[in-house]
Structure formats: C-alpha cells, structure tokens
Tab-separated table of C-alpha atoms in Angstrom:
chain	number	residue	atom	x	y	z
A	1	MET	CA	0.000	0.000	0.000
A	2	SER	CA	1.364	3.441	-0.903
A	3	ALA	CA	2.204	6.122	1.626
A	4	HIS	CA	-0.380	8.279	-0.134
A	5	SER	CA	-3.071	5.781	0.832
A	6	LEU	CA	-1.795	5.434	4.399
A	7	ASN	CA	-1.613	9.129	5.225
A	8	PRO	CA	-3.105	11.455	2.607
A	9	ALA	CA	-2.744	14.454	4.940
A	10	GLN	CA	1.016	14.388	4.415
A	11	HIS	CA	0.432	15.811	0.934
A	12	LEU	CA	-1.052	19.046	2.257
A	13	SER	CA	1.128	22.117	1.936
A	14	ALA	CA	2.211	23.753	5.177
A	15	GLU	CA	-0.090	26.724	4.533
A	16	MET	CA	-3.042	24.486	3.751
A	17	ARG	CA	-2.479	22.316	6.815
A	18	HIS	CA	-2.254	25.390	9.037
A	19	LEU	CA	-5.510	26.801	7.650
A	20	ILE	CA	-7.365	23.505	8.126
A	21	GLU	CA	-6.127	23.304	11.722
A	22	ARG	CA	-7.342	26.853	12.415
A	23	ILE	CA	-10.764	26.089	10.987
A	24	GLN	CA	-11.024	22.850	12.961
A	25	ARG	CA	-10.094	24.656	16.204
A	26	ALA	CA	-12.910	27.146	15.595
A	27	GLY	CA	-15.338	24.271	16.123
A	28	HIS	CA	-18.060	25.328	13.674
A	29	PRO	CA	-20.744	22.709	13.017
A	30	PRO	CA	-20.633	21.062	9.563
A	31	MET	CA	-22.960	22.469	6.924
A	32	GLN	CA	-25.094	19.333	6.895
A	33	ALA	CA	-25.966	20.116	10.535
A	34	MET	CA	-27.229	23.572	9.547
A	35	THR	CA	-30.342	24.763	7.825
A	36	VAL	CA	-29.842	25.911	4.237
A	37	GLU	CA	-30.238	29.525	5.343
A	38	GLN	CA	-27.594	29.078	8.049
A	39	ALA	CA	-25.198	27.384	5.626
A	40	ARG	CA	-25.562	30.205	3.125
A	41	ALA	CA	-24.981	32.865	5.767
A	42	PHE	CA	-21.977	30.968	7.159
A	43	TYR	CA	-20.377	30.712	3.721
A	44	GLU	CA	-21.100	34.347	2.833
A	45	ALA	CA	-19.551	35.519	6.114
A	46	GLY	CA	-16.497	33.264	5.831
A	47	ALA	CA	-15.588	33.902	2.196
A	48	PRO	CA	-14.009	37.363	2.730
A	49	LEU	CA	-11.957	36.041	5.650
A	50	LEU	CA	-10.191	33.486	3.449
A	51	ASP	CA	-9.827	35.482	0.255
A	52	LEU	CA	-7.636	38.416	-0.690
A	53	PRO	CA	-9.035	41.953	-0.495
A	54	PRO	CA	-10.987	42.774	-3.678
A	55	PRO	CA	-8.820	44.654	-6.174
A	56	LYS	CA	-10.205	47.811	-7.719
A	57	ILE	CA	-11.267	47.495	-11.333
A	58	VAL	CA	-12.545	49.918	-13.944
A	59	ARG	CA	-16.086	48.590	-14.206
A	60	CYS	CA	-18.375	46.641	-11.891
A	61	GLU	CA	-22.114	46.746	-12.457
A	62	ASP	CA	-25.194	44.651	-11.870
A	63	LEU	CA	-27.096	43.153	-14.787
A	64	ILE	CA	-30.373	41.349	-15.302
A	65	LEU	CA	-30.215	38.308	-17.572
A	66	GLU	CA	-32.914	36.008	-18.828
A	67	GLY	CA	-33.126	32.750	-16.902
A	68	ALA	CA	-35.202	29.635	-17.438
A	69	SER	CA	-38.758	30.191	-18.693
A	70	GLY	CA	-37.980	33.854	-19.282
A	71	LEU	CA	-37.597	34.640	-15.582
A	72	GLU	CA	-35.010	37.197	-14.517
A	73	VAL	CA	-31.607	36.124	-13.178
A	74	LYS	CA	-29.238	38.611	-11.598
A	75	ALA	CA	-25.594	38.853	-12.652
A	76	ARG	CA	-22.557	41.021	-12.047
A	77	LEU	CA	-20.329	42.387	-14.807
A	78	TYR	CA	-16.621	43.006	-14.167
A	79	ALA	CA	-14.203	44.654	-16.578
A	80	ASP	CA	-10.729	46.045	-16.041
A	81	ALA	CA	-9.798	46.771	-19.632
A	82	VAL	CA	-10.414	49.732	-21.890
A	83	GLY	CA	-11.679	49.551	-25.424
A	84	THR	CA	-14.510	47.540	-26.919
A	85	PRO	CA	-15.669	45.053	-27.742
A	86	LEU	CA	-14.211	43.011	-24.885
A	87	PRO	CA	-14.082	39.222	-24.850
A	88	VAL	CA	-16.144	37.820	-21.994
A	89	LEU	CA	-16.075	34.916	-19.560
A	90	VAL	CA	-19.530	33.888	-18.322
A	91	TYR	CA	-18.863	32.487	-14.849
A	92	PHE	CA	-20.906	30.196	-12.576
A	93	HIS	CA	-19.993	30.133	-8.879
A	94	GLY	CA	-19.564	26.978	-6.835
A	95	GLY	CA	-21.404	25.918	-3.703
A	96	GLY	CA	-22.985	22.535	-4.313
A	97	PHE	CA	-25.896	24.153	-6.215
A	98	THR	CA	-27.094	25.256	-2.753
A	99	ILE	CA	-24.831	27.974	-1.337
A	100	GLY	CA	-22.491	30.578	-2.828
A	101	SER	CA	-23.206	33.661	-4.922
A	102	PRO	CA	-21.469	36.254	-7.074
A	103	ALA	CA	-20.520	37.964	-3.784
A	104	THR	CA	-18.586	34.928	-2.514
A	105	HIS	CA	-16.679	34.776	-5.811
A	106	ASP	CA	-16.200	38.510	-6.239
A	107	VAL	CA	-12.418	38.472	-5.745
A	108	LEU	CA	-11.884	35.593	-8.162
A	109	CYS	CA	-13.916	37.287	-10.887
A	110	ARG	CA	-12.119	40.593	-10.360
A	111	HIS	CA	-8.747	38.892	-10.658
A	112	LEU	CA	-9.724	36.962	-13.782
A	113	SER	CA	-11.005	40.141	-15.418
A	114	ARG	CA	-7.869	42.052	-14.504
A	115	LEU	CA	-5.342	39.350	-15.375
A	116	ALA	CA	-7.032	38.203	-18.595
A	117	GLN	CA	-8.031	41.701	-19.733
A	118	CYS	CA	-11.540	40.497	-20.433
A	119	ALA	CA	-15.003	41.055	-19.057
A	120	VAL	CA	-16.414	38.552	-16.570
A	121	ILE	CA	-20.135	38.088	-16.002
A	122	SER	CA	-20.888	36.206	-12.787
A	123	VAL	CA	-24.340	34.608	-12.916
A	124	ASP	CA	-26.581	34.384	-9.846
A	125	TYR	CA	-28.448	31.260	-10.985
A	126	ARG	CA	-31.247	29.972	-8.764
A	127	ARG	CA	-30.191	27.517	-6.061
A	128	ALA	CA	-31.544	24.409	-4.389
A	129	PRO	CA	-33.563	23.331	-2.513
A	130	GLU	CA	-35.999	26.070	-3.558
A	131	HIS	CA	-35.103	25.343	-7.172
A	132	ARG	CA	-34.061	21.765	-7.819
A	133	PHE	CA	-32.411	20.157	-10.837
A	134	PRO	CA	-32.446	21.136	-13.665
A	135	THR	CA	-33.273	24.772	-12.818
A	136	ALA	CA	-29.609	25.773	-12.317
A	137	VAL	CA	-28.723	24.219	-15.689
A	138	ASP	CA	-31.600	25.972	-17.436
A	139	ASP	CA	-30.736	29.309	-15.811
A	140	ALA	CA	-27.060	28.937	-16.750
A	141	TRP	CA	-27.798	28.182	-20.394
A	142	SER	CA	-30.430	30.913	-20.722
A	143	ALA	CA	-28.091	33.437	-19.099
A	144	LEU	CA	-25.274	32.477	-21.456
A	145	CYS	CA	-27.547	32.912	-24.458
A	146	THR	CA	-28.640	36.313	-23.148
A	147	VAL	CA	-25.019	37.444	-22.927
A	148	ARG	CA	-24.500	36.471	-26.556
A	149	LYS	CA	-27.690	38.250	-27.622
A	150	ARG	CA	-26.973	41.481	-25.724
A	151	ALA	CA	-23.168	41.518	-25.996
A	152	GLN	CA	-22.985	44.616	-28.184
A	153	ARG	CA	-25.184	46.581	-25.774
A	154	TRP	CA	-22.652	45.951	-22.980
A	155	GLY	CA	-19.549	46.537	-25.080
A	156	LEU	CA	-18.744	42.826	-25.356
A	157	ASP	CA	-17.630	40.644	-28.237
A	158	ALA	CA	-20.289	38.042	-29.054
A	159	HIS	CA	-17.713	36.080	-31.058
A	160	ARG	CA	-15.298	35.688	-28.116
A	161	ILE	CA	-17.256	34.118	-25.259
A	162	ALA	CA	-15.933	31.551	-22.784
A	163	VAL	CA	-17.724	29.691	-19.995
A	164	GLY	CA	-16.249	28.939	-16.608
A	165	GLY	CA	-16.990	27.906	-13.073
A	166	ASP	CA	-15.749	26.157	-9.979
A	167	SER	CA	-17.105	22.954	-8.405
A	168	ALA	CA	-20.868	22.903	-9.086
A	169	GLY	CA	-20.327	25.974	-11.241
A	170	GLY	CA	-17.745	24.007	-13.185
A	171	THR	CA	-20.395	21.373	-13.789
A	172	LEU	CA	-22.738	24.046	-15.151
A	173	ALA	CA	-20.019	25.446	-17.391
A	174	ALA	CA	-19.211	21.989	-18.787
A	175	VAL	CA	-22.895	21.371	-19.499
A	176	CYS	CA	-23.194	24.733	-21.241
A	177	ALA	CA	-20.224	23.804	-23.429
A	178	HIS	CA	-22.127	20.702	-24.557
A	179	LEU	CA	-25.294	22.686	-25.218
A	180	ALA	CA	-23.358	25.289	-27.219
A	181	ARG	CA	-21.771	22.543	-29.307
A	182	ASP	CA	-25.209	21.106	-30.036
A	183	VAL	CA	-26.412	24.420	-31.522
A	184	HIS	CA	-23.148	24.921	-33.454
A	185	TRP	CA	-22.000	27.839	-31.297
A	186	PRO	CA	-18.184	27.847	-31.046
A	187	LEU	CA	-17.212	28.944	-27.540
A	188	ALA	CA	-13.639	30.119	-27.026
A	189	LEU	CA	-12.942	28.030	-23.898
A	190	GLN	CA	-14.436	26.098	-21.005
A	191	LEU	CA	-12.566	27.103	-17.832
A	192	LEU	CA	-13.213	24.520	-15.120
A	193	PHE	CA	-11.949	24.655	-11.542
A	194	TYR	CA	-12.419	21.212	-9.896
A	195	PRO	CA	-15.762	20.448	-11.615
A	196	GLY	CA	-18.142	17.743	-10.487
A	197	THR	CA	-18.553	15.320	-13.391
A	198	THR	CA	-19.775	11.940	-12.075
A	199	SER	CA	-23.111	10.495	-10.965
A	200	HIS	CA	-21.892	9.160	-7.641
A	201	GLN	CA	-19.075	10.073	-5.295
A	202	ASP	CA	-17.362	6.697	-5.427
A	203	THR	CA	-13.898	7.338	-6.872
A	204	ALA	CA	-10.703	6.616	-4.955
A	205	SER	CA	-10.180	10.312	-4.216
A	206	HIS	CA	-13.617	10.541	-2.602
A	207	ARG	CA	-12.522	7.805	-0.215
A	208	ARG	CA	-9.021	9.196	0.300
A	209	PHE	CA	-9.976	12.824	0.908
A	210	GLY	CA	-13.547	12.418	2.155
A	211	HIS	CA	-12.829	13.572	5.721
A	212	GLY	CA	-10.602	16.308	7.094
A	213	PHE	CA	-9.937	18.148	3.816
A	214	MET	CA	-12.533	20.947	4.074
A	215	LEU	CA	-15.168	19.286	1.849
A	216	ASP	CA	-16.370	16.128	3.606
A	217	SER	CA	-18.354	13.297	2.037
A	218	GLU	CA	-21.359	14.037	4.227
A	219	THR	CA	-21.404	17.664	3.081
A	220	ILE	CA	-21.318	16.631	-0.575
A	221	ALA	CA	-24.197	14.214	0.025
A	222	TRP	CA	-26.162	16.980	1.778
A	223	PHE	CA	-25.646	19.381	-1.124
A	224	PHE	CA	-26.801	16.866	-3.681
A	225	ASP	CA	-29.817	15.799	-1.606
A	226	GLN	CA	-30.922	19.438	-1.746
A	227	TYR	CA	-30.422	19.579	-5.508
A	228	ILE	CA	-31.374	16.348	-7.232
A	229	ALA	CA	-33.390	13.175	-6.718
A	230	PRO	CA	-31.276	9.982	-6.565
A	231	GLU	CA	-33.008	8.458	-9.577
A	232	MET	CA	-32.005	11.448	-11.737
A	233	ARG	CA	-28.277	11.443	-11.005
A	234	GLN	CA	-27.387	9.564	-14.187
A	235	ASP	CA	-28.544	12.576	-16.224
A	236	TRP	CA	-25.488	13.994	-18.023
A	237	ARG	CA	-26.573	17.520	-17.101
A	238	PHE	CA	-25.708	16.575	-13.515
A	239	ALA	CA	-22.776	14.312	-14.434
A	240	PRO	CA	-21.151	15.553	-17.675
A	241	LEU	CA	-18.934	12.473	-17.832
A	242	ASN	CA	-22.145	10.597	-18.761
A	243	ALA	CA	-22.677	12.699	-21.896
A	244	PRO	CA	-22.973	10.399	-24.928
A	245	ASP	CA	-20.492	12.379	-27.008
A	246	HIS	CA	-17.706	14.778	-26.014
A	247	GLY	CA	-16.538	15.445	-29.564
A	248	GLY	CA	-16.548	18.956	-30.954
A	249	LEU	CA	-16.553	20.713	-27.591
A	250	ALA	CA	-14.741	23.954	-26.890
A	251	PRO	CA	-11.142	23.550	-25.712
A	252	ALA	CA	-10.813	23.175	-21.957
A	253	TRP	CA	-8.565	24.482	-19.212
A	254	ILE	CA	-9.075	22.383	-16.086
A	255	GLY	CA	-7.559	23.282	-12.717
A	256	LEU	CA	-7.757	20.665	-9.962
A	257	ALA	CA	-6.692	20.430	-6.321
A	258	GLU	CA	-4.528	17.459	-5.353
A	259	CYS	CA	-6.211	16.848	-1.965
A	260	ASP	CA	-9.800	17.078	-3.165
A	261	PRO	CA	-12.497	14.393	-3.232
A	262	LEU	CA	-13.307	15.571	-6.787
A	263	VAL	CA	-9.784	15.313	-8.231
A	264	ASP	CA	-10.258	11.859	-9.795
A	265	GLU	CA	-13.436	12.816	-11.613
A	266	GLY	CA	-11.755	15.961	-12.880
A	267	VAL	CA	-8.929	13.884	-14.317
A	268	ALA	CA	-11.456	11.425	-15.782
A	269	TYR	CA	-13.278	14.286	-17.498
A	270	ALA	CA	-10.029	15.628	-18.954
A	271	ASP	CA	-9.261	12.133	-20.258
A	272	ALA	CA	-12.731	11.826	-21.823
A	273	LEU	CA	-12.304	15.142	-23.612
A	274	ARG	CA	-8.871	14.185	-24.893
A	275	MET	CA	-10.195	10.849	-26.139
A	276	ALA	CA	-12.742	12.861	-28.149
A	277	ALA	CA	-9.941	14.992	-29.654
A	278	VAL	CA	-10.802	18.074	-27.554
A	279	ALA	CA	-7.786	20.210	-26.642
A	280	VAL	CA	-7.252	20.083	-22.858
A	281	ASP	CA	-4.813	21.910	-20.595
A	282	LEU	CA	-4.867	20.179	-17.184
A	283	GLU	CA	-3.236	21.625	-14.061
A	284	ILE	CA	-3.187	19.858	-10.687
A	285	TYR	CA	-2.201	22.161	-7.820
A	286	ARG	CA	-0.246	20.264	-5.212
A	287	GLY	CA	-0.977	20.342	-1.517
A	288	VAL	CA	-4.316	22.160	-1.662
A	289	VAL	CA	-7.965	21.268	-1.141
A	290	HIS	CA	-11.290	21.868	-2.856
A	291	GLY	CA	-12.153	25.562	-2.947
A	292	PHE	CA	-8.560	26.782	-2.747
A	293	VAL	CA	-8.973	29.382	-5.513
A	294	ASN	CA	-11.042	31.415	-3.021
A	295	MET	CA	-8.440	31.161	-0.230
A	296	GLY	CA	-5.813	33.581	-1.501
A	297	ARG	CA	-5.241	35.201	1.890
A	298	TYR	CA	-3.720	31.944	3.167
A	299	VAL	CA	-2.902	29.771	0.141
A	300	PRO	CA	-0.397	31.117	-2.427
A	301	GLN	CA	-1.486	28.517	-4.995
A	302	ALA	CA	-4.740	30.466	-5.358
A	303	MET	CA	-3.052	33.342	-7.186
A	304	THR	CA	-0.997	30.893	-9.239
A	305	ALA	CA	-4.237	29.291	-10.400
A	306	HIS	CA	-5.767	32.700	-11.154
A	307	GLN	CA	-2.750	33.572	-13.301
A	308	ASP	CA	-2.765	30.215	-15.089
A	309	ALA	CA	-6.482	30.482	-15.826
A	310	ALA	CA	-6.103	34.057	-17.064
A	311	ARG	CA	-3.269	32.981	-19.345
A	312	ALA	CA	-5.533	30.317	-20.838
A	313	LEU	CA	-8.261	32.908	-21.374
A	314	ARG	CA	-5.925	35.335	-23.107
A	315	LYS	CA	-4.731	32.560	-25.402
A	316	ALA	CA	-8.290	31.452	-26.181
A	317	PHE	CA	-9.395	35.023	-26.873
A	318	GLY	CA	-6.327	35.761	-28.991
A	319	SER	CA	-5.410	38.696	-26.785
C-alpha cells in the first residue's frame, strides 16, 4: 500500500495544513448540521476572511439576464480593460448548487477580469432546494444565451465568449459547453476549476480525501440531496462524464486540487475530452484542497491558479 493511501494528509502544503487546523479549532458545526439559510450565511460571512481583499477594477455593475422560462436572473459584470468590444467569460460560482453567490466569488472574478483583460459576467443562478435540478442548468444556459444576444449593448464581443466555473459551477459550465456545441455555437474556452462530473461520489479520491480536507463526504451528500433526486443522477446535465459524445466541444482548461475528493473525476473528465480529440490543458495544484482558488489570503497557490487560468483565457481570446 502506498504512503499516499496510508496518510493522505502528508500531501497538504504547510499553509493548507495550518488553515485547516485553524478552521477545525474554531469548532463550527458542519454544513449538513445547519439549515440551508444558516449554511448560506456561514459561507457568505467566511468567504471574505479566506480570500484576498478585492482589487479595484474599472467597471463593476449589476445586470439582469434572462433565466429559465424567461424569468429574470441577476448577474454582475466586471471589466478592467479599456476599449470595446471586450471578450467575456460567463462564470458560474460553486457551492454545491445550494450555497455561494457572485458575492462569494467577487475576488476571483475581479482577478480573472484584470489578469485576462476580459469582461467577466458572474451569474446568480437559482439555487436548491428552492429550485431543484435542472433549474440551475436551465438558468445557466439561458443566461449564457442572453449574454451572446446582448453583448454589443454591454460593449462585449459576441464572437469571443468563454464559460467557466468552480465545483458545481464548473459542472454548469461543462454542461453549457455541450449545449453550445449542439447548436453549433463555437465557444472560445471552457474554464473549469475542480468540476463535479460523475453520478456518484465513489472514486478513490472521494474515499481518500472524504474527511478532514474541508469538503467532507457528508457535506457533498447533503448538497446533492438538496439539488437532485437519486433516480435522476445519471442525467449527463448533472454528471457531464455521462454525456454520450464529447466530440466537438470547446477547448478546456481544467484546474484541480490534489487533496480534493473531486480530483479523480476531474482527471477522468479531462481524459474523456482528450479521447474525443478536444484540446485540454490540465493543471493539478499540489498540496491544496477543494475551494482553494477562493483562499488567496492563506494559500499562495490560489493566485498561481488565477494567473494560469487568465493565461488560458488570453490565449483562447487571442489577446
């Protein structure tokens, strides 16, 4: 048996281990022991404590996009570049389809806009359990289509649009890439931070990192119980690895965390795309856990990932 199997915690970086120890000493109850409202408030309050201060950018404004069934979905537009039309990343935040918001991912979106010299639109899709599967998918796709339709109005380039997201938001971005392919819409890039891609959390990394690495197995199960019925989890819009065909998709940049229950399914998704002749750039950040891109105050790999992702965006946009 490998040392990795015997003691996975030894692979944490010193900074990551220190942060986990601080959080454990605080003694907060796990999210699955909270109500949904409490979990959302806890995450909203904690996000600024882990992330870097928000950098100033040229433009930050609220938008209204069209969601599923024509209903309104809020969004936030970031831009730190002059001149138009700007290429744009349509971004979906993580949070297990249940928590999280554009506010919790404000710093990340500001950095991506600044580093990639593009606009970023962060979509406030409707969350579970009030809105169960597939509402988030439908909102994400409708919002993306709205950005394309109204791009000129906002000074954006409708011919240079990328999708992106982290965790559950990465799932939504991957699904949108499939839907865009199916309507012959060539996206510039799918930018995926540790996306969920499988029907069930049964890979080796879910067993190896399922406890003590910030995102526990019980929390994942709680998120998904809020979002989707068990009998629907084979649907590829929940588990993009189940999609019947990955050919013809937009090129992908995939950033994973080494000590993350989701790392194996991220690698499996990259492999599936490559097998379908999709260009994939895969980065695995050593010693960090799920959610690290929002922990820049404590984890230096967060800014490295921001810079790597921005570099991929600039390349995809030809800028």
